[in-house]
Short mmCIF file of C-alpha atoms in Angstrom, two decimals:
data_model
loop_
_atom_site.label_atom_id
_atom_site.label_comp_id
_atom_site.label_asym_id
_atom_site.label_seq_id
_atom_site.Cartn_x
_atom_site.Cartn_y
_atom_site.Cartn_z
CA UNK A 114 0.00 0.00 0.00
CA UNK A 115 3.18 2.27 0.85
CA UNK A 116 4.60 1.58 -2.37
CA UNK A 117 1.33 2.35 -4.53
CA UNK A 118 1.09 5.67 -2.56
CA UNK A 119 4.37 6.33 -3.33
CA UNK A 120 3.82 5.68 -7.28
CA UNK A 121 0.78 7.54 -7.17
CA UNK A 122 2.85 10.44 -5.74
CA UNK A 123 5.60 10.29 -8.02
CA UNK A 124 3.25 10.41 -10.96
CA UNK A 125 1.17 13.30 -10.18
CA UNK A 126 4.46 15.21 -9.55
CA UNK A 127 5.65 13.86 -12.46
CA UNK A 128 2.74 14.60 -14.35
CA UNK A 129 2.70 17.97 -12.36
CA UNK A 130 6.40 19.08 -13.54
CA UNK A 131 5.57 18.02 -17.18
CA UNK A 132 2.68 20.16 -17.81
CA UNK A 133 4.40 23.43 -16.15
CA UNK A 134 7.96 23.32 -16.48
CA UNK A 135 9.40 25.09 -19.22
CA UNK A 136 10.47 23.17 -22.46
CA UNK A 137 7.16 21.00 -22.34
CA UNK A 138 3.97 21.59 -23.50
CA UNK A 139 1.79 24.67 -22.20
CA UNK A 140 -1.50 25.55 -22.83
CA UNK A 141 -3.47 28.25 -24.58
CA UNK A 142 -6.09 29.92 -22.19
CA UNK A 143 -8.22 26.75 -19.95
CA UNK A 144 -11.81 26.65 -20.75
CA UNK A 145 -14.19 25.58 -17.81
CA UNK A 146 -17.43 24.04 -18.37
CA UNK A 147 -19.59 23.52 -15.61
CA UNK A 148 -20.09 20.34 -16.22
CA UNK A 149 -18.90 16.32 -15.73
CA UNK A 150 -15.77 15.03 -17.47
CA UNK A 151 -18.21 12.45 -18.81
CA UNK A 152 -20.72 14.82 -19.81
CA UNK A 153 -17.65 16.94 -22.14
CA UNK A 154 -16.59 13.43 -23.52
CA UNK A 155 -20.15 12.77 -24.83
CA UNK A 156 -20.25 16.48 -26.14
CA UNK A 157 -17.05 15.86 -28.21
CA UNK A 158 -18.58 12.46 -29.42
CA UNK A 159 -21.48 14.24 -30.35
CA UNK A 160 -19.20 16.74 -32.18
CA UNK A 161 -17.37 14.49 -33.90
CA UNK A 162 -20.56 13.07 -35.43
CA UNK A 163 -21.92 15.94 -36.70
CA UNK A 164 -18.87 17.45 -38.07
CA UNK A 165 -16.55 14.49 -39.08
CA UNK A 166 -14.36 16.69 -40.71
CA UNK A 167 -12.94 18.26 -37.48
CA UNK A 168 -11.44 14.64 -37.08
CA UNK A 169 -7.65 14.55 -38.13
CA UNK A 170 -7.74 13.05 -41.67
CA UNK A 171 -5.74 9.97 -42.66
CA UNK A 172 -2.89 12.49 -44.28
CA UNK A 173 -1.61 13.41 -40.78
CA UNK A 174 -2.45 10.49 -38.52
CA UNK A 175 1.29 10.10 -38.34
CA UNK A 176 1.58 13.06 -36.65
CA UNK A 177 -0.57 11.93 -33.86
CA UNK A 178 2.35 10.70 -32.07
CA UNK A 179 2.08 12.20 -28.64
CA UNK A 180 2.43 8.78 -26.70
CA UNK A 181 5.29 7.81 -28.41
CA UNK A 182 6.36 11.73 -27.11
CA UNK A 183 5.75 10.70 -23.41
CA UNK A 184 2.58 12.22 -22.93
CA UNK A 185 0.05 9.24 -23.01
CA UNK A 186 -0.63 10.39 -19.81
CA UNK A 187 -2.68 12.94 -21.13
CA UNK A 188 -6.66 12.71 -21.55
CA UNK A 189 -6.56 14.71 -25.25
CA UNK A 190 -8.23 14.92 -28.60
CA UNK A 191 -7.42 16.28 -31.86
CA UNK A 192 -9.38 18.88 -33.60
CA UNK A 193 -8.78 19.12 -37.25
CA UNK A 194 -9.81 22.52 -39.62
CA UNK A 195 -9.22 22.12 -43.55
CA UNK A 196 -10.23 25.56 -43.87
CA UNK A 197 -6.89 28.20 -44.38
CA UNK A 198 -5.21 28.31 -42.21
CA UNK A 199 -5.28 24.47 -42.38
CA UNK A 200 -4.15 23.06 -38.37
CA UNK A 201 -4.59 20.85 -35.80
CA UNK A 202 -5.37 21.60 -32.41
CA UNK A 203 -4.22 19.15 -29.60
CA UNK A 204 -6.94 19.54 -26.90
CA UNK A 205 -6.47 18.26 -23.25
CA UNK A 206 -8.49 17.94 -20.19
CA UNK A 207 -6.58 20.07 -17.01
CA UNK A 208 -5.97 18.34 -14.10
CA UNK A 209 -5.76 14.81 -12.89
CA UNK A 210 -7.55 11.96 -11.98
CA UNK A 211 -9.07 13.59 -8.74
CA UNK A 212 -10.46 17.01 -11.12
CA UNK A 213 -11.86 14.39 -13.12
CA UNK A 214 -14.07 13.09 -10.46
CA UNK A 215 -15.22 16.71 -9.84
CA UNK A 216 -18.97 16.44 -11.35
CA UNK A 217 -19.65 20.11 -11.11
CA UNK A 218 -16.43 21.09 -13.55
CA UNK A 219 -14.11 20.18 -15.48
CA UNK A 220 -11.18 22.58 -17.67
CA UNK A 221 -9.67 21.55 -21.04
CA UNK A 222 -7.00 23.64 -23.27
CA UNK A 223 -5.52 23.59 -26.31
CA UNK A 224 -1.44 21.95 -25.55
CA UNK A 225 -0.27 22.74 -29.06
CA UNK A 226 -1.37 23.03 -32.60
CA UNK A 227 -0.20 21.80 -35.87
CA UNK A 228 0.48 24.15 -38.79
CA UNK A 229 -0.91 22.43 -41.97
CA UNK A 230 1.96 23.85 -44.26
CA UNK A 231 5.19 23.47 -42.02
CA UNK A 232 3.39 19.73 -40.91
CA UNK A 233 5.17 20.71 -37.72
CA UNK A 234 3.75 21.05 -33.97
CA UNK A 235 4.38 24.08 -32.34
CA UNK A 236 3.36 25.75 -28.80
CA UNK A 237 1.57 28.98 -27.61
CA UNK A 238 4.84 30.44 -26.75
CA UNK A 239 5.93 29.93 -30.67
CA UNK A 240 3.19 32.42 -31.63
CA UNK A 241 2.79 35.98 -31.50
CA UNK A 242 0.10 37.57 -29.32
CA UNK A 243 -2.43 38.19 -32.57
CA UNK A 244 -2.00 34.59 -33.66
CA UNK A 245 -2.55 33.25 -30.49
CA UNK A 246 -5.84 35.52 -30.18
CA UNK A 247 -6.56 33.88 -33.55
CA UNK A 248 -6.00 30.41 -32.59
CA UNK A 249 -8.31 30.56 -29.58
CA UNK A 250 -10.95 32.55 -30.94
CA UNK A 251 -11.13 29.99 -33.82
CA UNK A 252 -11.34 27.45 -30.84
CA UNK A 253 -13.71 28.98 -29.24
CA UNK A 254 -15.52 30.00 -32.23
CA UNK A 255 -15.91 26.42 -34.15
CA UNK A 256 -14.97 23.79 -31.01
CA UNK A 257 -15.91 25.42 -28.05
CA UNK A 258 -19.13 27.42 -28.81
CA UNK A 259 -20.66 23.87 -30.09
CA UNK A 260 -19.47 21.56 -26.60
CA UNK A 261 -21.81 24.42 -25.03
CA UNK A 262 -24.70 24.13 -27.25
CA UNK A 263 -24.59 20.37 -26.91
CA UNK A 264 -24.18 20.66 -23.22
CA UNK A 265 -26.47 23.60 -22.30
CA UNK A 266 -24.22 25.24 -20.58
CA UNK A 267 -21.81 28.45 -20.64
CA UNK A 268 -17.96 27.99 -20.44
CA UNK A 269 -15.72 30.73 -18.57
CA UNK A 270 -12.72 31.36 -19.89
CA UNK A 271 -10.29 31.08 -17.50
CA UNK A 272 -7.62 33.18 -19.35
CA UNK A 273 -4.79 31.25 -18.46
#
């Protein structure tokens, strides 16, 4: 029982240093729904239904990689727009397995986003200010605006 604590321990730390420390992934602004875990998951179902093209297409499943990366830890999905400029959004939950229990929230964020025409991930901190408004507007816009429609409920912005 020791021992399982310990893991536990060392793996939210771990998980912990790997989402803040510099040189990793980052975030664009969290989004909080009020809302279950469970309840987002069958939003983004839902979305994915209706709109099959926001799936990544067969031409860049290669570059959905991120376990082989390290971070198969991460609860995530991939948003895919055709439309110029053509990217990918990699979209996780925040927090760990304890938030996720939380029934009356739960945050996700975009952790980095694919430029069609370099075929190259890149994080906020490689954009400039107006393409990072951009980039979560769009998100907000075509991704976000739908999880609340099919969830009847409002998302706060957390801005960080």
């Amino acid at each position: 029982m020791i021992l399982k604590n310990k893991i536990k321990g060392w793996g939210l730390l771990v998980t912990a240093c790997i989402i803040s420390c510099d040189g990793t992934l980052g975030g664009f602004n969290t989004i909080s729904f009020p809302k279950s875990k469970k309840n987002i998951e069958n939003a983004i179902d839902t979305l994915y239904s209706n709109y099959p093209d926001y799936r990544i297409p067969d031409k860049y499943k290669d570059f959905d990689n991120w376990s082989k990366s390290g971070y198969d830890f991460l609860d995530t999905r991939i948003f895919y727009f055709s439309q110029a400029p053509e990217e990918m959004y990699y979209v996780s939950f925040v927090g760990d397995e304890e938030a996720f229990k939380d029934s009356t929230h739960i945050d996700i964020a975009i952790r980095a986003v694919f430029v069609g025409n370099k075929k190259k991930w890149f994080k906020q901190e490689d954009f400039s200010k107006e393409e990072e408004s951009r980039i979560q507007a769009r998100f907000n816009s075509e991704i976000i605006s739908k999880l609340e429609r099919y969830t009847k409920s409002k998302a706060k912005d957390l801005g960080y």
